[in-house]
Amino acid sequence: MKDFEPRIIGFLCNWCSYAGADLAGTSRLKMPPNLVPIKVMCSSRVDPEMVTDAFLRGADGVLIAGCHPGDCHYDKGNYYARRRFAVLKKVVESLGLEAERLRLSWISASEGARFQQVVEEFTENIRKMGPNPTGKETLL
Amino acid sequence: MPVQGARALSDLTITEPLNRPVAALLRPCEIRAFVENVKQTQGNLENIFIISCTCPGVIPASKLLREDREEILKNHSENIRNSCGACLEFVPGQQADMTVLVASDEPHKGTVIYLHTEKAVEIAEKLDSCTLETGKPPAELTSGILEARKKALKDLMRDIPAPGDGLQSLVSLFSACIGCRGCREACPLCSCILCDYETARTLHSPELVRTEAKRKGSIRVPAGTLQFQLGRLMHISPICTSCGQCSDVCPVDIPVADIFIRAANLVQESLDYAPGRDTDDTPPMATYVEKELPSITD
Amino acid sequence: MNSILKDLLRKALDNGIVSSVMVPSKGPGNSFPWTLVSDVSALQRAEPVPPVMSVQGAKALASFTQSMPEGKLLAVMRPCEARAAVELSKLEQIDLDNIILLTMDCPGAVPLGEYGEDGITEPDINDPATLRPLCRQCTGFTSAGDLCLAMHGGLNAVLPLTASGQELLDSLGFKAEADISGWEEWANAQRGERQVTRVENMENLKEAYSGLQGLIEVFSGCISCRSCRTVCPICYCRLCFIDMKDRRSPASEHLERSRNGGAARLMSNTLLFHIGRMAHMSLSCVSCGMCEDACPSDIPIGRLISMVSADTTAVFNYSAGSNPEDPLPLNTFLPEELHEYED
C-alpha cells in the first residue's frame, strides 16, 4: 500500500472554507496535496448525488466543508447541509459501505490552520483505509 | 397489496380535494404513506373517512401466483412479507377514524371496531352487529405480535453487511437488477413525475462510460445501477413507511425493502422523525434544529 | 464460450480493429449483466449467450451510443436485440455508424422468474417449458445484424450478413464458409415449425382476450409498475405520455364514474396506458419478450403486444429491425395508399 496516494474530493463553501483554504495557502502552511477542491457557493449546494457520484466513481474520500453553524452566508444553508449529510452518512452506513470516507467539517475563513489540520487528518485516515474499492469495481 | 393504497388515494385526490365524503379502507402503512403524500402536495385528506385495521400483514404477490396459493392463504401469518413481519406500526395512528380489530394475540369473536372520532361514533350508531369500543385498541391485545415483530426487526437490522464487505455484497445483490424501476414506480413516496435518475444530470454520458470502460478494463452497462439505488435511498429513507411494496414488485427477487427499512430506521432515528404520524410534522428535510447531529460533523 | 467467437472477439480487440466489445458477462450469483469491455482480459467472464435476458441488449447499447465519438464497437447480442438496435437507430437513440452487430443462432432464453428454480438453467429448444413464451414462437432467431455465429446444420462459423461484417472478417483473416446450405436448411425448418406455433398462439390469445371485457380481464392484475415500459428497448421516452400532468383526472371525475358505474377502478388509466403504449411502439416491436419477463403479475403482455404488432406492421408491410434502409412507417407516406382506411 506504500504507493497509494488517496484522491480526496473537497466541496468547499465559497464564503468560509474556501477562504480558509486560501488562508492556509497564503500562510504557507504545509499540507498533503491529495485534496482536489471544488468551490461551491454554500455547503447546502452539495447535492448528496454529487457525493455518491464521486464515491462510486472511486474517490477515496469526500469532504464537505462549510461555515460554522450560525455563520452561514445565506443564514441557514449549512443546517440543511448537515441534515442531508446525516441522511447520506446513515444510508452509507446501513449498506455496510465505508462511511468514514465521507466527512463534514465546519471551517471558517479565519481558520487556515484548522483547514490544514482537517486535510492532514482526513488524508491520513484515508491512507490507512487504503483505496476505495469502488475505483476498481466493474459491475456498479 | 397490488397497489399501495396511498398511491391510489393520491391518484384520486392529487388535482383537487374530494367534494363529498369518501370512506377509504387503508392499512396503517398506507395511511402513513398518504400522510407523507399530503405533506408533499400529492394528495388531500379533506372529506376522507379512514377505516383501518390492526394489520396482520400481507402476503407477497409472487406467492399468490404460485400453485400452492390456497395453502399459503391458509397459513397467512407464516407467509407475510419480510417488511410486514418486522413492522411495529401495525396499529393505526391518529389519522384513522375507526379501526377494525383484525390482528390480535388471541382470536376474538365477531367484529370489534374501535372508534376514534366523533364522525366514527356517528356512523357506527347504525352498526348493530358489531362490538363497538371508543379509543385506541388496548395495547395488551396486540402486545404478543409486537414483541415478535420487534425481534424480527432486530434481526433484520443485525443483517446489515459489515463494513468492508458491504460493497461486494451490494454489487452481487444488484448484479441481477434488470433496471425495470418497478421499485420506484410501486413506491407510494416516489411521486416525482420525472425521476432525477432519468435526467441528463445523472445519466452517464457516452464519453464517461467509454472512459470508465477503458480505465477499468470493462464496465457494466447501462451504468449507474448502484447510483440509482443509493440516490433513491437518499430521497426516500427519511420518509419511508416500510410498506415493502418495492420488494414485492421486484421481478428478480432483490430484497429492496429490507435495504430500505434498514436505512430508514437509522436515518429516521437520527433525524428524530416518524413518517406519517401527523400532517403537522414538518418534513424532515425541510427543517433543522440548531444544535443536532453532533456525531456526524466536526 | 464458443471458441470461434472467443477467437474473433480477442483478435478484434487485440488488433485494435474494434476499441471495445459489448457483451453479457457472468456476474456474481446467477446474474448476467451487460459489460462494455475494453481490455482483452475482461473477456474471460464474457457469456455471449446467457440463459436469461437481463436487460434487452439494444437498451444497454442505447445507454452510451447516442453519439459515437471514436473507435469501432462490436456488440454481441441476440437477433431480437440487434433488430431493436436497428429500430433505435432509426429513432435516433443509437448511432450505428461505428457499431458492428454480431448475433448468433439464438437458443432462446429462460423466463427470468423460472431461472434457477426447478433446475431450469439452460434454454432447450426441444423443451418449450425452458423457454419464454415469445422465444418459443420466435421466427427471427438467427441472421440479424452484421455478422451471425452459425452453430447448426453442420456449421460452426461466423457468417457475414453485411458489408461491414464482411470487412471485419476480412481484416481478421477469417475465411468465407464455402457451404452453408445445411445451416440454411436447419433455419428454414425451424422457422417453419415456429411459424405454425406463432400463428396458433396468436389465434388462441386473440380468442381469449379480444374485446373490452377480455382486455379488462387480462389487465386486471396490472399493478401499474410500468416495468414493461421501462425494460422495453423501444420505449425510450424519458417522460411517458401517461405520466404527464394533464392526464390526471380530477377527483370529481373519479367520483362521477364511481356513481355511474357503482364502482370505479383507481389508477384508472391502466388500459389507456397499455393501448397507448401499443400504439406508440408496436410498429417497432421486435417481440423480444423483455416486457413479459419483467411483469411481476405474470400478464402475457409480450405476447399481446407481439400479436398487435403483427397486425400493425402488416398494414405497412414493415418488419421491425430487419432492414436499416426501410424508413419507420410513420415517418413516411405514399400519396396513394391506405384507401381502405378512409372514405
PDB file of N, CA and C in Angstrom, chain C residues 96-139:
ATOM      1  N   LEU C  96     -25.460   3.985 -35.207  1.00  0.00           N
ATOM      2  CA  LEU C  96     -24.908   2.678 -35.598  1.00  0.00           C
ATOM      3  C   LEU C  96     -23.666   2.772 -36.487  1.00  0.00           C
ATOM      4  N   ASP C  97     -23.280   3.997 -36.860  1.00  0.00           N
ATOM      5  CA  ASP C  97     -22.186   4.161 -37.826  1.00  0.00           C
ATOM      6  C   ASP C  97     -20.934   3.372 -37.469  1.00  0.00           C
ATOM      7  N   ASN C  98     -20.534   3.427 -36.226  1.00  0.00           N
ATOM      8  CA  ASN C  98     -19.298   2.758 -35.829  1.00  0.00           C
ATOM      9  C   ASN C  98     -19.551   1.500 -35.022  1.00  0.00           C
ATOM     10  N   ILE C  99     -20.744   0.944 -35.169  1.00  0.00           N
ATOM     11  CA  ILE C  99     -21.087  -0.243 -34.392  1.00  0.00           C
ATOM     12  C   ILE C  99     -21.261  -1.442 -35.309  1.00  0.00           C
ATOM     13  N   ILE C 100     -20.657  -2.551 -34.936  1.00  0.00           N
ATOM     14  CA  ILE C 100     -20.860  -3.800 -35.667  1.00  0.00           C
ATOM     15  C   ILE C 100     -21.681  -4.722 -34.775  1.00  0.00           C
ATOM     16  N   LEU C 101     -22.799  -5.200 -35.296  1.00  0.00           N
ATOM     17  CA  LEU C 101     -23.670  -6.073 -34.510  1.00  0.00           C
ATOM     18  C   LEU C 101     -23.397  -7.528 -34.872  1.00  0.00           C
ATOM     19  N   LEU C 102     -23.065  -8.311 -33.852  1.00  0.00           N
ATOM     20  CA  LEU C 102     -22.815  -9.727 -34.080  1.00  0.00           C
ATOM     21  C   LEU C 102     -23.880 -10.546 -33.360  1.00  0.00           C
ATOM     22  N   THR C 103     -24.628 -11.352 -34.097  1.00  0.00           N
ATOM     23  CA  THR C 103     -25.675 -12.163 -33.472  1.00  0.00           C
ATOM     24  C   THR C 103     -25.331 -13.651 -33.613  1.00  0.00           C
ATOM     25  N   MET C 104     -26.265 -14.486 -33.234  1.00  0.00           N
ATOM     26  CA  MET C 104     -25.993 -15.931 -33.283  1.00  0.00           C
ATOM     27  C   MET C 104     -27.293 -16.683 -33.528  1.00  0.00           C
ATOM     28  N   ASP C 105     -27.200 -17.981 -33.740  1.00  0.00           N
ATOM     29  CA  ASP C 105     -28.392 -18.825 -33.729  1.00  0.00           C
ATOM     30  C   ASP C 105     -28.865 -18.814 -32.283  1.00  0.00           C
ATOM     31  N   CYS C 106     -29.954 -18.115 -32.015  1.00  0.00           N
ATOM     32  CA  CYS C 106     -30.340 -17.914 -30.617  1.00  0.00           C
ATOM     33  C   CYS C 106     -31.101 -19.126 -30.079  1.00  0.00           C
ATOM     34  N   PRO C 107     -30.650 -19.651 -28.959  1.00  0.00           N
ATOM     35  CA  PRO C 107     -31.354 -20.790 -28.374  1.00  0.00           C
ATOM     36  C   PRO C 107     -32.592 -20.366 -27.585  1.00  0.00           C
ATOM     37  N   GLY C 108     -32.873 -19.066 -27.535  1.00  0.00           N
ATOM     38  CA  GLY C 108     -33.964 -18.576 -26.695  1.00  0.00           C
ATOM     39  C   GLY C 108     -33.464 -18.297 -25.296  1.00  0.00           C
ATOM     40  N   ALA C 109     -34.362 -17.840 -24.432  1.00  0.00           N
ATOM     41  CA  ALA C 109     -33.963 -17.518 -23.068  1.00  0.00           C
ATOM     42  C   ALA C 109     -34.935 -18.141 -22.079  1.00  0.00           C
ATOM     43  N   VAL C 110     -34.407 -18.460 -20.901  1.00  0.00           N
ATOM     44  CA  VAL C 110     -35.225 -18.990 -19.812  1.00  0.00           C
ATOM     45  C   VAL C 110     -36.003 -17.819 -19.198  1.00  0.00           C
ATOM     46  N   PRO C 111     -37.290 -18.000 -18.862  1.00  0.00           N
ATOM     47  CA  PRO C 111     -38.009 -16.897 -18.212  1.00  0.00           C
ATOM     48  C   PRO C 111     -37.264 -16.475 -16.945  1.00  0.00           C
ATOM     49  N   LEU C 112     -37.131 -15.156 -16.745  1.00  0.00           N
ATOM     50  CA  LEU C 112     -36.382 -14.645 -15.580  1.00  0.00           C
ATOM     51  C   LEU C 112     -36.869 -15.264 -14.275  1.00  0.00           C
ATOM     52  N   GLY C 113     -38.193 -15.396 -14.163  1.00  0.00           N
ATOM     53  CA  GLY C 113     -38.768 -15.893 -12.915  1.00  0.00           C
ATOM     54  C   GLY C 113     -38.542 -17.384 -12.687  1.00  0.00           C
ATOM     55  N   GLU C 114     -38.252 -18.118 -13.768  1.00  0.00           N
ATOM     56  CA  GLU C 114     -38.080 -19.565 -13.634  1.00  0.00           C
ATOM     57  C   GLU C 114     -36.611 -19.935 -13.493  1.00  0.00           C
ATOM     58  N   TYR C 115     -35.745 -18.997 -13.842  1.00  0.00           N
ATOM     59  CA  TYR C 115     -34.335 -19.318 -13.921  1.00  0.00           C
ATOM     60  C   TYR C 115     -33.802 -19.758 -12.557  1.00  0.00           C
ATOM     61  N   GLY C 116     -33.086 -20.887 -12.602  1.00  0.00           N
ATOM     62  CA  GLY C 116     -32.506 -21.389 -11.341  1.00  0.00           C
ATOM     63  C   GLY C 116     -33.473 -22.266 -10.589  1.00  0.00           C
ATOM     64  N   GLU C 117     -34.740 -21.856 -10.510  1.00  0.00           N
ATOM     65  CA  GLU C 117     -35.725 -22.677  -9.815  1.00  0.00           C
ATOM     66  C   GLU C 117     -36.054 -23.916 -10.655  1.00  0.00           C
ATOM     67  N   ASP C 118     -36.464 -24.952 -10.028  1.00  0.00           N
ATOM     68  CA  ASP C 118     -36.836 -26.201 -10.703  1.00  0.00           C
ATOM     69  C   ASP C 118     -35.749 -26.685 -11.660  1.00  0.00           C
ATOM     70  N   GLY C 119     -34.543 -26.279 -11.408  1.00  0.00           N
ATOM     71  CA  GLY C 119     -33.434 -26.785 -12.209  1.00  0.00           C
ATOM     72  C   GLY C 119     -33.373 -26.252 -13.625  1.00  0.00           C
ATOM     73  N   ILE C 120     -34.142 -25.223 -13.967  1.00  0.00           N
ATOM     74  CA  ILE C 120     -34.012 -24.687 -15.321  1.00  0.00           C
ATOM     75  C   ILE C 120     -32.811 -23.744 -15.354  1.00  0.00           C
ATOM     76  N   THR C 121     -31.742 -24.196 -15.953  1.00  0.00           N
ATOM     77  CA  THR C 121     -30.551 -23.356 -16.008  1.00  0.00           C
ATOM     78  C   THR C 121     -30.154 -23.028 -17.432  1.00  0.00           C
ATOM     79  N   GLU C 122     -30.666 -23.805 -18.374  1.00  0.00           N
ATOM     80  CA  GLU C 122     -30.329 -23.573 -19.778  1.00  0.00           C
ATOM     81  C   GLU C 122     -31.590 -23.647 -20.627  1.00  0.00           C
ATOM     82  N   PRO C 123     -31.715 -22.769 -21.621  1.00  0.00           N
ATOM     83  CA  PRO C 123     -32.843 -22.917 -22.541  1.00  0.00           C
ATOM     84  C   PRO C 123     -32.617 -24.148 -23.422  1.00  0.00           C
ATOM     85  N   ASP C 124     -33.678 -24.883 -23.660  1.00  0.00           N
ATOM     86  CA  ASP C 124     -33.556 -26.067 -24.505  1.00  0.00           C
ATOM     87  C   ASP C 124     -34.611 -25.978 -25.601  1.00  0.00           C
ATOM     88  N   ILE C 125     -34.126 -25.866 -26.824  1.00  0.00           N
ATOM     89  CA  ILE C 125     -35.028 -25.678 -27.964  1.00  0.00           C
ATOM     90  C   ILE C 125     -36.090 -26.774 -28.025  1.00  0.00           C
ATOM     91  N   ASN C 126     -35.728 -27.980 -27.573  1.00  0.00           N
ATOM     92  CA  ASN C 126     -36.677 -29.091 -27.663  1.00  0.00           C
ATOM     93  C   ASN C 126     -37.642 -29.164 -26.493  1.00  0.00           C
ATOM     94  N   ASP C 127     -37.412 -28.311 -25.477  1.00  0.00           N
ATOM     95  CA  ASP C 127     -38.281 -28.353 -24.303  1.00  0.00           C
ATOM     96  C   ASP C 127     -38.881 -26.972 -24.057  1.00  0.00           C
ATOM     97  N   PRO C 128     -40.089 -26.752 -24.591  1.00  0.00           N
ATOM     98  CA  PRO C 128     -40.703 -25.418 -24.510  1.00  0.00           C
ATOM     99  C   PRO C 128     -40.799 -24.893 -23.079  1.00  0.00           C
ATOM    100  N   ALA C 129     -40.873 -25.805 -22.101  1.00  0.00           N
ATOM    101  CA  ALA C 129     -41.017 -25.357 -20.722  1.00  0.00           C
ATOM    102  C   ALA C 129     -39.808 -24.546 -20.271  1.00  0.00           C
ATOM    103  N   THR C 130     -38.674 -24.694 -20.946  1.00  0.00           N
ATOM    104  CA  THR C 130     -37.477 -23.952 -20.546  1.00  0.00           C
ATOM    105  C   THR C 130     -37.356 -22.612 -21.256  1.00  0.00           C
ATOM    106  N   LEU C 131     -38.310 -22.313 -22.134  1.00  0.00           N
ATOM    107  CA  LEU C 131     -38.215 -21.087 -22.932  1.00  0.00           C
ATOM    108  C   LEU C 131     -39.313 -20.088 -22.593  1.00  0.00           C
ATOM    109  N   ARG C 132     -38.986 -18.795 -22.721  1.00  0.00           N
ATOM    110  CA  ARG C 132     -40.028 -17.781 -22.563  1.00  0.00           C
ATOM    111  C   ARG C 132     -41.053 -17.988 -23.679  1.00  0.00           C
ATOM    112  N   PRO C 133     -42.308 -17.680 -23.407  1.00  0.00           N
ATOM    113  CA  PRO C 133     -43.346 -17.931 -24.416  1.00  0.00           C
ATOM    114  C   PRO C 133     -43.033 -17.295 -25.767  1.00  0.00           C
ATOM    115  N   LEU C 134     -42.468 -16.083 -25.765  1.00  0.00           N
ATOM    116  CA  LEU C 134     -42.192 -15.448 -27.053  1.00  0.00           C
ATOM    117  C   LEU C 134     -41.009 -16.081 -27.771  1.00  0.00           C
ATOM    118  N   CYS C 135     -40.085 -16.688 -26.997  1.00  0.00           N
ATOM    119  CA  CYS C 135     -38.959 -17.378 -27.635  1.00  0.00           C
ATOM    120  C   CYS C 135     -39.454 -18.622 -28.368  1.00  0.00           C
ATOM    121  N   ARG C 136     -40.449 -19.266 -27.753  1.00  0.00           N
ATOM    122  CA  ARG C 136     -40.993 -20.487 -28.354  1.00  0.00           C
ATOM    123  C   ARG C 136     -41.550 -20.219 -29.748  1.00  0.00           C
ATOM    124  N   GLN C 137     -42.120 -19.040 -29.952  1.00  0.00           N
ATOM    125  CA  GLN C 137     -42.759 -18.742 -31.233  1.00  0.00           C
ATOM    126  C   GLN C 137     -41.959 -17.749 -32.070  1.00  0.00           C
ATOM    127  N   CYS C 138     -40.667 -17.611 -31.747  1.00  0.00           N
ATOM    128  CA  CYS C 138     -39.834 -16.621 -32.441  1.00  0.00           C
ATOM    129  C   CYS C 138     -39.383 -17.157 -33.791  1.00  0.00           C
ATOM    130  N   THR C 139     -39.635 -16.371 -34.837  1.00  0.00           N
ATOM    131  CA  THR C 139     -39.196 -16.804 -36.171  1.00  0.00           C
ATOM    132  C   THR C 139     -37.943 -16.039 -36.603  1.00  0.00           C
TER     133      THR C 139
END
